[in-house]
């Protein structure tokens, strides 16, 4: 292996960040716009217009990690204006249904059947019930979520709102805006609220 | 091979199970991985790829032995770790796969469509059953060739060139694409590969801005995926993550795919290339 390694190293006198001929921002932006047009194609339900960004997506992409001053508040305010609660006023559904939705990771991929309702893929990112050990860690643990916070109307509204549009309270959250983006229905979200808040839910045992 | 297939099938069948079973599955895969270290199933693909490289094919009845992967016509050793790179004849930055498409067209006389037709292999138990590139028993010339070309860089240092302006432009475009959030889940690559030590379910996610993670991520593809019983390429990995992002389909060997791979290769610079590796 040794001679190969030396040979390979010999080729790597490279600069990127400090190069004088670094492409300009507009050049790179133009290249990206071109690629977005030419490199993707509609397949099944995943149409090409999914690559068009809304204001929040564009801002969060441009300033990944560090938003300019005041931008977080601006995004959150605009996203709060999108919040819609069920007209019935009932925010808590059935936690058993909620558990099924939280487990299900499918939906909206070009390989998914568009006739089937999307899942929440919540376990992809969160610890939720104690029983499920296969959980992701992109989001915080939600185990005992209701036990710690209670199930007051304010908490129900916060939880429903977080699932409906996570960015109403956290600009550029890594959590999808499930209700606002039309991934989950009102009813599905109420089941998830129950999963997190119902004292009978395994989450709060 | 038969045994690998059967075992892989069993492992795949176990994957959707819930927690304790999944823990066991991971342990089982780990054990299986150890077993395979001695005889990596990727070797079969590599051997087929080497044959294909030397076989006269296409309307021009020519082999690929004069194909220029960046180090001169016919030089395969060390080529993969210096890709993607700029090629003057196409005036494009190309990765291994897109370059193979070029060679299949210019040397062998295939049409671009023919060269791109069957980019990913698919036998055993494909995870994506509606994937047109994956059918039971379907071999992919492209995958076999890439497996072999990659294997000829095993043990070498990842060193993508960045001296041509178009190489730097591809890197910058790739970086922007990496942070590009869109679609019904608001995902960008950065959602899942932007922080250290995160997981989706039990699958560890490399943080691509972290050299060690990026080196492992870039340096192990193409890889033989135990969960699919199949060898998969870096182009496939991009296609698959884009699918999970709920984006429209990423075109094989497209400029966006190459820009993303250029970005990853640069982030992985200096790491040791160990592919084709064995993956989950």
PDB file of C-alpha atoms in Angstrom, chain A:
ATOM      1  CA  UNK A   1       0.000   0.000   0.000  1.00  0.00           C
ATOM      2  CA  UNK A   2       2.801   2.400   0.872  1.00  0.00           C
ATOM      3  CA  UNK A   3       3.893   3.520  -2.622  1.00  0.00           C
ATOM      4  CA  UNK A   4       0.280   4.090  -3.680  1.00  0.00           C
ATOM      5  CA  UNK A   5      -0.366   6.308  -0.695  1.00  0.00           C
ATOM      6  CA  UNK A   6       2.650   8.470  -1.475  1.00  0.00           C
ATOM      7  CA  UNK A   7       1.617   8.754  -5.092  1.00  0.00           C
ATOM      8  CA  UNK A   8      -1.901   9.723  -4.104  1.00  0.00           C
ATOM      9  CA  UNK A   9      -0.688  12.331  -1.649  1.00  0.00           C
ATOM     10  CA  UNK A  10       1.479  13.840  -4.343  1.00  0.00           C
ATOM     11  CA  UNK A  11      -1.627  14.851  -6.239  1.00  0.00           C
ATOM     12  CA  UNK A  12      -3.408  16.631  -3.465  1.00  0.00           C
ATOM     13  CA  UNK A  13      -1.992  20.131  -3.334  1.00  0.00           C
ATOM     14  CA  UNK A  14      -5.429  21.662  -3.376  1.00  0.00           C
ATOM     15  CA  UNK A  15      -7.092  24.857  -2.327  1.00  0.00           C
ATOM     16  CA  UNK A  16     -10.731  25.654  -2.124  1.00  0.00           C
ATOM     17  CA  UNK A  17     -11.608  28.339   0.368  1.00  0.00           C
ATOM     18  CA  UNK A  18      -8.656  30.608  -0.256  1.00  0.00           C
ATOM     19  CA  UNK A  19      -8.377  30.270  -4.032  1.00  0.00           C
ATOM     20  CA  UNK A  20      -8.169  33.481  -5.976  1.00  0.00           C
ATOM     21  CA  UNK A  21     -10.352  32.041  -8.708  1.00  0.00           C
ATOM     22  CA  UNK A  22     -13.062  30.879  -6.385  1.00  0.00           C
ATOM     23  CA  UNK A  23     -16.376  30.980  -8.252  1.00  0.00           C
ATOM     24  CA  UNK A  24     -18.468  33.995  -7.395  1.00  0.00           C
ATOM     25  CA  UNK A  25     -21.641  33.578  -5.397  1.00  0.00           C
ATOM     26  CA  UNK A  26     -23.792  34.416  -8.388  1.00  0.00           C
ATOM     27  CA  UNK A  27     -21.899  31.897 -10.518  1.00  0.00           C
ATOM     28  CA  UNK A  28     -22.491  29.147  -7.966  1.00  0.00           C
ATOM     29  CA  UNK A  29     -26.102  30.166  -7.509  1.00  0.00           C
ATOM     30  CA  UNK A  30     -26.640  30.067 -11.267  1.00  0.00           C
ATOM     31  CA  UNK A  31     -25.083  26.605 -11.444  1.00  0.00           C
ATOM     32  CA  UNK A  32     -27.389  25.375  -8.689  1.00  0.00           C
ATOM     33  CA  UNK A  33     -30.482  26.803 -10.378  1.00  0.00           C
ATOM     34  CA  UNK A  34     -29.435  25.093 -13.605  1.00  0.00           C
ATOM     35  CA  UNK A  35     -28.874  21.770 -11.803  1.00  0.00           C
ATOM     36  CA  UNK A  36     -32.205  21.924 -10.058  1.00  0.00           C
ATOM     37  CA  UNK A  37     -33.870  22.283 -13.431  1.00  0.00           C
ATOM     38  CA  UNK A  38     -31.847  19.700 -15.310  1.00  0.00           C
ATOM     39  CA  UNK A  39     -30.991  16.978 -12.778  1.00  0.00           C
ATOM     40  CA  UNK A  40     -34.343  16.022 -11.285  1.00  0.00           C
ATOM     41  CA  UNK A  41     -37.461  14.611 -12.839  1.00  0.00           C
ATOM     42  CA  UNK A  42     -41.035  14.167 -11.730  1.00  0.00           C
ATOM     43  CA  UNK A  43     -41.739  10.645 -10.628  1.00  0.00           C
ATOM     44  CA  UNK A  44     -45.051   9.493  -9.203  1.00  0.00           C
ATOM     45  CA  UNK A  45     -46.302  11.986  -6.673  1.00  0.00           C
ATOM     46  CA  UNK A  46     -42.907  13.675  -6.336  1.00  0.00           C
ATOM     47  CA  UNK A  47     -43.340  16.389  -8.943  1.00  0.00           C
ATOM     48  CA  UNK A  48     -40.524  18.666  -9.964  1.00  0.00           C
ATOM     49  CA  UNK A  49     -42.225  21.701  -8.383  1.00  0.00           C
ATOM     50  CA  UNK A  50     -41.397  20.261  -4.968  1.00  0.00           C
ATOM     51  CA  UNK A  51     -37.974  21.810  -5.472  1.00  0.00           C
ATOM     52  CA  UNK A  52     -39.422  25.321  -5.456  1.00  0.00           C
ATOM     53  CA  UNK A  53     -38.722  26.778  -2.037  1.00  0.00           C
ATOM     54  CA  UNK A  54     -41.092  28.818   0.075  1.00  0.00           C
ATOM     55  CA  UNK A  55     -39.724  31.826   1.976  1.00  0.00           C
ATOM     56  CA  UNK A  56     -38.813  29.871   5.104  1.00  0.00           C
ATOM     57  CA  UNK A  57     -37.069  27.102   3.156  1.00  0.00           C
ATOM     58  CA  UNK A  58     -35.104  29.652   1.125  1.00  0.00           C
ATOM     59  CA  UNK A  59     -34.026  31.630   4.174  1.00  0.00           C
ATOM     60  CA  UNK A  60     -33.085  28.543   6.178  1.00  0.00           C
ATOM     61  CA  UNK A  61     -31.072  27.147   3.250  1.00  0.00           C
ATOM     62  CA  UNK A  62     -29.193  30.354   2.656  1.00  0.00           C
ATOM     63  CA  UNK A  63     -28.258  30.861   6.297  1.00  0.00           C
ATOM     64  CA  UNK A  64     -27.932  27.307   7.490  1.00  0.00           C
ATOM     65  CA  UNK A  65     -27.110  27.355  11.161  1.00  0.00           C
ATOM     66  CA  UNK A  66     -26.842  31.071  11.749  1.00  0.00           C
ATOM     67  CA  UNK A  67     -29.750  33.275  10.758  1.00  0.00           C
ATOM     68  CA  UNK A  68     -29.175  37.022  10.607  1.00  0.00           C
ATOM     69  CA  UNK A  69     -30.460  39.056  13.518  1.00  0.00           C
ATOM     70  CA  UNK A  70     -34.223  39.222  13.707  1.00  0.00           C
ATOM     71  CA  UNK A  71     -34.761  36.595  10.999  1.00  0.00           C
ATOM     72  CA  UNK A  72     -35.803  33.854  13.446  1.00  0.00           C
ATOM     73  CA  UNK A  73     -38.532  36.029  14.884  1.00  0.00           C
ATOM     74  CA  UNK A  74     -39.678  36.974  11.414  1.00  0.00           C
ATOM     75  CA  UNK A  75     -39.919  33.357  10.277  1.00  0.00           C
ATOM     76  CA  UNK A  76     -41.704  32.295  13.449  1.00  0.00           C
ATOM     77  CA  UNK A  77     -44.204  35.124  13.141  1.00  0.00           C
ATOM     78  CA  UNK A  78     -44.997  34.244   9.538  1.00  0.00           C
ATOM     79  CA  UNK A  79     -45.300  30.553  10.417  1.00  0.00           C
ATOM     80  CA  UNK A  80     -47.543  31.278  13.398  1.00  0.00           C
ATOM     81  CA  UNK A  81     -49.942  32.935  11.000  1.00  0.00           C
ATOM     82  CA  UNK A  82     -50.343  29.558   9.236  1.00  0.00           C
ATOM     83  CA  UNK A  83     -51.483  27.655  12.339  1.00  0.00           C
ATOM     84  CA  UNK A  84     -54.967  26.122  11.976  1.00  0.00           C
ATOM     85  CA  UNK A  85     -56.643  24.166  14.738  1.00  0.00           C
ATOM     86  CA  UNK A  86     -59.481  21.635  14.249  1.00  0.00           C
ATOM     87  CA  UNK A  87     -62.850  23.367  14.020  1.00  0.00           C
ATOM     88  CA  UNK A  88     -64.275  20.823  16.475  1.00  0.00           C
ATOM     89  CA  UNK A  89     -61.961  22.306  19.093  1.00  0.00           C
ATOM     90  CA  UNK A  90     -60.950  18.772  20.058  1.00  0.00           C
ATOM     91  CA  UNK A  91     -57.152  18.469  20.013  1.00  0.00           C
ATOM     92  CA  UNK A  92     -56.735  15.028  21.602  1.00  0.00           C
ATOM     93  CA  UNK A  93     -57.595  11.890  19.643  1.00  0.00           C
ATOM     94  CA  UNK A  94     -56.731   8.255  20.314  1.00  0.00           C
ATOM     95  CA  UNK A  95     -53.177   7.533  21.485  1.00  0.00           C
ATOM     96  CA  UNK A  96     -53.296   3.999  20.002  1.00  0.00           C
ATOM     97  CA  UNK A  97     -53.836   5.460  16.548  1.00  0.00           C
ATOM     98  CA  UNK A  98     -51.124   7.976  17.380  1.00  0.00           C
ATOM     99  CA  UNK A  99     -48.635   5.211  18.125  1.00  0.00           C
ATOM    100  CA  UNK A 100     -49.317   3.617  14.721  1.00  0.00           C
ATOM    101  CA  UNK A 101     -48.816   6.930  12.962  1.00  0.00           C
ATOM    102  CA  UNK A 102     -45.635   7.649  14.928  1.00  0.00           C
ATOM    103  CA  UNK A 103     -44.227   4.249  13.916  1.00  0.00           C
ATOM    104  CA  UNK A 104     -45.040   4.578  10.233  1.00  0.00           C
ATOM    105  CA  UNK A 105     -42.219   6.071   8.189  1.00  0.00           C
ATOM    106  CA  UNK A 106     -43.797   6.007   4.751  1.00  0.00           C
ATOM    107  CA  UNK A 107     -45.422   8.725   2.723  1.00  0.00           C
ATOM    108  CA  UNK A 108     -44.699  11.262  -0.015  1.00  0.00           C
ATOM    109  CA  UNK A 109     -41.717   9.401  -1.488  1.00  0.00           C
ATOM    110  CA  UNK A 110     -41.878   8.738  -5.194  1.00  0.00           C
ATOM    111  CA  UNK A 111     -41.998   5.039  -4.385  1.00  0.00           C
ATOM    112  CA  UNK A 112     -44.991   5.435  -2.023  1.00  0.00           C
ATOM    113  CA  UNK A 113     -48.596   4.816  -3.036  1.00  0.00           C
ATOM    114  CA  UNK A 114     -50.175   8.300  -2.931  1.00  0.00           C
ATOM    115  CA  UNK A 115     -53.537   6.761  -2.017  1.00  0.00           C
ATOM    116  CA  UNK A 116     -52.191   5.591   1.343  1.00  0.00           C
ATOM    117  CA  UNK A 117     -52.019   8.161   4.156  1.00  0.00           C
ATOM    118  CA  UNK A 118     -48.519   9.249   5.122  1.00  0.00           C
ATOM    119  CA  UNK A 119     -47.042   8.230   8.446  1.00  0.00           C
ATOM    120  CA  UNK A 120     -45.430  10.620  10.914  1.00  0.00           C
ATOM    121  CA  UNK A 121     -41.994   8.945  10.987  1.00  0.00           C
ATOM    122  CA  UNK A 122     -41.767  10.368  14.515  1.00  0.00           C
ATOM    123  CA  UNK A 123     -39.645   7.470  15.806  1.00  0.00           C
ATOM    124  CA  UNK A 124     -37.147   8.214  13.044  1.00  0.00           C
ATOM    125  CA  UNK A 125     -36.113  11.245  15.080  1.00  0.00           C
ATOM    126  CA  UNK A 126     -37.550  10.915  18.618  1.00  0.00           C
ATOM    127  CA  UNK A 127     -37.599   8.587  21.551  1.00  0.00           C
ATOM    128  CA  UNK A 128     -41.322   8.380  22.386  1.00  0.00           C
ATOM    129  CA  UNK A 129     -42.546   5.316  24.262  1.00  0.00           C
ATOM    130  CA  UNK A 130     -40.233   3.311  26.498  1.00  0.00           C
ATOM    131  CA  UNK A 131     -41.093   0.109  24.640  1.00  0.00           C
ATOM    132  CA  UNK A 132     -39.697   1.199  21.286  1.00  0.00           C
ATOM    133  CA  UNK A 133     -35.906   0.973  21.401  1.00  0.00           C
ATOM    134  CA  UNK A 134     -35.385   1.665  17.733  1.00  0.00           C
ATOM    135  CA  UNK A 135     -35.643   5.438  17.766  1.00  0.00           C
ATOM    136  CA  UNK A 136     -33.640   8.236  16.219  1.00  0.00           C
ATOM    137  CA  UNK A 137     -32.007  11.202  17.921  1.00  0.00           C
ATOM    138  CA  UNK A 138     -32.364  14.141  15.533  1.00  0.00           C
ATOM    139  CA  UNK A 139     -35.124  15.476  17.801  1.00  0.00           C
ATOM    140  CA  UNK A 140     -35.291  15.528  21.626  1.00  0.00           C
ATOM    141  CA  UNK A 141     -36.705  12.619  23.621  1.00  0.00           C
ATOM    142  CA  UNK A 142     -40.473  12.876  24.011  1.00  0.00           C
ATOM    143  CA  UNK A 143     -40.695  10.128  26.616  1.00  0.00           C
ATOM    144  CA  UNK A 144     -42.929  11.331  29.498  1.00  0.00           C
ATOM    145  CA  UNK A 145     -43.795  14.440  27.495  1.00  0.00           C
ATOM    146  CA  UNK A 146     -47.282  14.710  29.026  1.00  0.00           C
ATOM    147  CA  UNK A 147     -46.240  13.540  32.468  1.00  0.00           C
ATOM    148  CA  UNK A 148     -43.770  16.402  32.698  1.00  0.00           C
ATOM    149  CA  UNK A 149     -46.012  19.095  31.223  1.00  0.00           C
ATOM    150  CA  UNK A 150     -49.563  18.044  31.966  1.00  0.00           C
ATOM    151  CA  UNK A 151     -52.320  18.158  29.376  1.00  0.00           C
ATOM    152  CA  UNK A 152     -53.737  21.637  29.838  1.00  0.00           C
ATOM    153  CA  UNK A 153     -55.352  23.354  26.893  1.00  0.00           C
ATOM    154  CA  UNK A 154     -52.247  25.490  26.435  1.00  0.00           C
ATOM    155  CA  UNK A 155     -50.025  22.401  26.284  1.00  0.00           C
ATOM    156  CA  UNK A 156     -52.421  20.707  23.870  1.00  0.00           C
ATOM    157  CA  UNK A 157     -52.316  23.764  21.638  1.00  0.00           C
ATOM    158  CA  UNK A 158     -48.524  23.949  21.783  1.00  0.00           C
ATOM    159  CA  UNK A 159     -48.183  20.251  20.924  1.00  0.00           C
ATOM    160  CA  UNK A 160     -50.715  20.401  18.099  1.00  0.00           C
ATOM    161  CA  UNK A 161     -49.021  23.532  16.787  1.00  0.00           C
ATOM    162  CA  UNK A 162     -45.542  21.990  16.963  1.00  0.00           C
ATOM    163  CA  UNK A 163     -46.645  19.044  14.841  1.00  0.00           C
ATOM    164  CA  UNK A 164     -48.722  21.236  12.508  1.00  0.00           C
ATOM    165  CA  UNK A 165     -45.923  23.717  11.913  1.00  0.00           C
ATOM    166  CA  UNK A 166     -42.717  23.217  13.907  1.00  0.00           C
ATOM    167  CA  UNK A 167     -41.306  26.526  12.677  1.00  0.00           C
ATOM    168  CA  UNK A 168     -44.052  28.535  14.345  1.00  0.00           C
ATOM    169  CA  UNK A 169     -42.006  28.101  17.517  1.00  0.00           C
ATOM    170  CA  UNK A 170     -38.548  27.166  16.144  1.00  0.00           C
ATOM    171  CA  UNK A 171     -37.357  28.873  12.973  1.00  0.00           C
ATOM    172  CA  UNK A 172     -35.582  26.458  10.615  1.00  0.00           C
ATOM    173  CA  UNK A 173     -36.426  23.449  12.791  1.00  0.00           C
ATOM    174  CA  UNK A 174     -35.203  20.129  11.431  1.00  0.00           C
ATOM    175  CA  UNK A 175     -38.695  18.790  12.060  1.00  0.00           C
ATOM    176  CA  UNK A 176     -41.015  18.788   9.019  1.00  0.00           C
ATOM    177  CA  UNK A 177     -44.071  21.076   9.092  1.00  0.00           C
ATOM    178  CA  UNK A 178     -46.442  18.146   8.938  1.00  0.00           C
ATOM    179  CA  UNK A 179     -49.795  19.953   8.927  1.00  0.00           C
ATOM    180  CA  UNK A 180     -48.836  23.060   7.018  1.00  0.00           C
ATOM    181  CA  UNK A 181     -47.157  21.000   4.280  1.00  0.00           C
ATOM    182  CA  UNK A 182     -50.150  18.705   3.960  1.00  0.00           C
ATOM    183  CA  UNK A 183     -48.352  15.541   5.068  1.00  0.00           C
ATOM    184  CA  UNK A 184     -50.603  14.685   8.040  1.00  0.00           C
ATOM    185  CA  UNK A 185     -54.330  15.383   8.397  1.00  0.00           C
ATOM    186  CA  UNK A 186     -55.939  17.248  11.278  1.00  0.00           C
ATOM    187  CA  UNK A 187     -57.216  13.984  12.646  1.00  0.00           C
ATOM    188  CA  UNK A 188     -53.834  12.257  12.472  1.00  0.00           C
ATOM    189  CA  UNK A 189     -52.294  15.141  14.378  1.00  0.00           C
ATOM    190  CA  UNK A 190     -54.897  14.891  17.159  1.00  0.00           C
ATOM    191  CA  UNK A 191     -53.984  11.200  17.553  1.00  0.00           C
ATOM    192  CA  UNK A 192     -50.335  12.173  17.904  1.00  0.00           C
ATOM    193  CA  UNK A 193     -51.203  14.820  20.476  1.00  0.00           C
ATOM    194  CA  UNK A 194     -52.967  12.082  22.442  1.00  0.00           C
ATOM    195  CA  UNK A 195     -49.938   9.821  22.155  1.00  0.00           C
ATOM    196  CA  UNK A 196     -47.831  12.532  23.762  1.00  0.00           C
ATOM    197  CA  UNK A 197     -50.307  13.902  26.325  1.00  0.00           C
ATOM    198  CA  UNK A 198     -52.921  11.291  27.273  1.00  0.00           C
ATOM    199  CA  UNK A 199     -52.148   9.997  30.784  1.00  0.00           C
ATOM    200  CA  UNK A 200     -53.107   6.518  29.527  1.00  0.00           C
ATOM    201  CA  UNK A 201     -50.530   6.629  26.723  1.00  0.00           C
ATOM    202  CA  UNK A 202     -47.418   4.477  27.284  1.00  0.00           C
ATOM    203  CA  UNK A 203     -45.438   7.682  26.779  1.00  0.00           C
ATOM    204  CA  UNK A 204     -46.602   8.893  30.188  1.00  0.00           C
ATOM    205  CA  UNK A 205     -46.429   5.643  32.149  1.00  0.00           C
TER     206      UNK A 205
END
